């Protein structure tokens, strides 16, 4: 067996939280893309990044890697589920005013083909389907550069009053 090592660094999320005070969700997400705010630690840990955002829509990019593998030789479903949850949550976040937060209530995913380290970069786009006052829903898709669908899902999110 040949052991591999991966070192992960991240920024203090509480400092980032302090930096977004007074910003709308869209403003804070755009600041992350521009490098004015650090990305969330989960993205640095899992190896994905926010690449596009507009009101009601967010896209992350990632390259499935060996360190995402499960014991059966493919990328663990948790990687895809984390991408979906992040994209769908940030899609909602992009619609929220300053001081309004959210949390995921439920996520459902369908994995339609395996991800491997040979897949190459994938993009996961989340779109708000319904943005209510207290509950919202979103859907997401993970697709390869060739347009192949790898996974899709839906999310129910709770909007937390400021």
Coordinates of C-alpha atoms in Angstrom, one line a residue:
X1 CA 0.0 0.0 0.0
X2 CA 1.3 3.4 -0.9
X3 CA 0.2 6.1 1.5
X4 CA -0.7 9.6 0.3
X5 CA -0.9 12.9 2.2
X6 CA -3.1 15.9 1.7
X7 CA -2.7 19.1 3.6
X8 CA -5.8 21.4 4.0
X9 CA -5.8 25.0 5.1
X10 CA -8.8 27.3 5.7
X11 CA -9.6 30.7 7.0
X12 CA -11.4 31.3 10.3
X13 CA -15.1 31.1 9.5
X14 CA -16.1 33.5 12.3
X15 CA -13.9 36.2 10.8
X16 CA -15.6 35.7 7.5
X17 CA -19.0 35.9 9.2
X18 CA -17.9 39.2 10.7
X19 CA -16.8 40.4 7.2
X20 CA -20.2 39.8 5.6
X21 CA -22.3 41.7 8.2
X22 CA -24.3 44.2 6.3
X23 CA -24.0 42.4 3.0
X24 CA -26.8 40.7 1.1
X25 CA -26.3 37.1 0.3
X26 CA -25.6 38.0 -3.3
X27 CA -23.0 40.6 -2.3
X28 CA -21.2 38.1 0.1
X29 CA -21.1 35.3 -2.5
X30 CA -19.8 37.7 -5.2
X31 CA -17.1 38.9 -2.7
X32 CA -16.0 35.2 -2.3
X33 CA -15.8 34.7 -6.0
X34 CA -13.7 37.9 -6.3
X35 CA -11.4 36.8 -3.6
X36 CA -12.4 39.6 -1.3
X37 CA -13.7 37.1 1.2
X38 CA -12.3 33.6 1.8
X39 CA -14.3 30.6 0.7
X40 CA -16.1 28.5 3.3
X41 CA -14.0 25.9 5.0
X42 CA -16.1 23.0 3.6
X43 CA -15.1 24.0 0.0
X44 CA -11.4 24.0 1.0
X45 CA -11.7 20.7 2.7
X46 CA -13.6 19.0 -0.1
X47 CA -11.8 20.7 -3.0
X48 CA -14.6 22.7 -4.6
X49 CA -15.2 26.4 -5.3
X50 CA -18.0 28.9 -6.1
X51 CA -17.5 30.0 -9.7
X52 CA -20.8 31.8 -10.7
X53 CA -23.6 33.4 -8.8
X54 CA -26.7 35.4 -9.8
X55 CA -30.0 35.9 -8.0
X56 CA -31.5 32.5 -7.4
X57 CA -28.6 30.6 -9.0
X58 CA -25.2 29.4 -7.9
X59 CA -22.6 27.2 -9.5
X60 CA -19.7 25.4 -8.0
X61 CA -16.8 23.6 -9.8
X62 CA -14.8 20.6 -8.6
X63 CA -12.5 17.9 -9.8
X64 CA -13.3 14.5 -8.3
X65 CA -10.0 13.1 -6.9
X66 CA -8.7 10.0 -5.4
X67 CA -9.1 11.4 -1.9
X68 CA -12.8 11.5 -2.5
X69 CA -13.0 7.7 -3.1
X70 CA -14.9 5.2 -1.1
X71 CA -13.7 1.6 -0.6
X72 CA -15.4 0.4 -3.9
X73 CA -13.2 2.5 -6.1
X74 CA -15.5 5.5 -7.0
X75 CA -16.1 8.9 -5.5
X76 CA -18.2 8.7 -2.3
X77 CA -21.8 9.9 -2.7
X78 CA -21.2 12.4 0.1
X79 CA -19.0 14.4 -2.2
X80 CA -21.8 14.8 -4.7
X81 CA -24.4 15.4 -2.0
X82 CA -22.2 18.1 -0.4
X83 CA -21.8 19.8 -3.8
X84 CA -25.6 19.7 -4.3
X85 CA -26.3 21.0 -0.8
X86 CA -23.8 23.9 -1.3
X87 CA -25.1 24.9 -4.7
X88 CA -28.8 24.8 -3.7
X89 CA -28.2 26.6 -0.5
X90 CA -26.1 29.3 -2.1
X91 CA -28.7 29.7 -4.8
X92 CA -31.2 30.6 -2.0
X93 CA -28.5 32.6 -0.1
X94 CA -28.1 34.8 -3.3
X95 CA -31.7 36.0 -2.9
X96 CA -31.6 36.9 0.8
X97 CA -31.2 40.4 2.2
X98 CA -28.4 41.3 4.7
X99 CA -28.9 39.7 8.1
X100 CA -31.2 36.9 6.8
X101 CA -29.8 33.3 7.2
X102 CA -31.0 29.9 6.1
X103 CA -30.4 26.2 6.9
X104 CA -31.0 23.0 5.0
X105 CA -34.1 21.1 6.2
X106 CA -33.9 18.2 3.7
X107 CA -31.8 17.1 0.7
X108 CA -32.6 14.4 -1.7
X109 CA -30.1 13.2 -4.3
X110 CA -30.2 10.9 -7.2
X111 CA -26.8 9.6 -8.4
X112 CA -27.1 8.6 -12.0
X113 CA -23.5 7.7 -12.9
X114 CA -20.3 7.3 -10.8
X115 CA -17.7 10.0 -10.4
X116 CA -14.1 9.0 -10.6
X117 CA -10.7 10.8 -10.7
X118 CA -10.9 10.3 -14.5
X119 CA -14.2 12.3 -14.8
X120 CA -12.5 15.7 -14.9
X121 CA -14.0 18.9 -13.7
X122 CA -17.7 18.9 -12.9
X123 CA -20.0 21.8 -12.3
X124 CA -22.9 21.8 -9.9
X125 CA -25.6 24.4 -10.4
X126 CA -28.4 25.1 -7.9
X127 CA -31.5 27.0 -8.8
X128 CA -34.2 28.3 -6.4
X129 CA -37.6 26.8 -7.4
X130 CA -39.7 28.5 -4.7
X131 CA -38.5 31.3 -2.4
X132 CA -41.1 31.6 0.3
X133 CA -40.9 33.7 3.5
X134 CA -40.0 30.9 5.8
X135 CA -39.4 27.8 3.6
X136 CA -37.8 27.6 0.1
X137 CA -37.1 24.8 -2.3
X138 CA -34.3 24.4 -4.8
X139 CA -33.0 21.9 -7.3
X140 CA -29.5 21.1 -8.4
X141 CA -27.5 19.2 -11.1
X142 CA -24.0 18.0 -11.3
X143 CA -22.8 17.8 -14.9
X144 CA -19.4 17.1 -16.6
X145 CA -17.8 19.3 -19.2
X146 CA -19.4 17.2 -21.9
X147 CA -22.9 17.8 -20.4
X148 CA -23.3 14.4 -18.9
X149 CA -25.5 14.3 -15.9
X150 CA -23.8 12.7 -12.8
X151 CA -26.3 13.6 -10.1
X152 CA -29.4 15.7 -9.4
X153 CA -31.3 16.6 -6.3
X154 CA -33.7 18.8 -4.5
X155 CA -33.6 20.7 -1.2
X156 CA -36.0 22.2 1.3
X157 CA -34.5 25.1 3.2
X158 CA -35.6 27.1 6.2
X159 CA -35.2 30.9 6.1
X160 CA -34.2 32.3 9.4
X161 CA -35.5 35.8 10.2
X162 CA -32.9 38.4 11.1

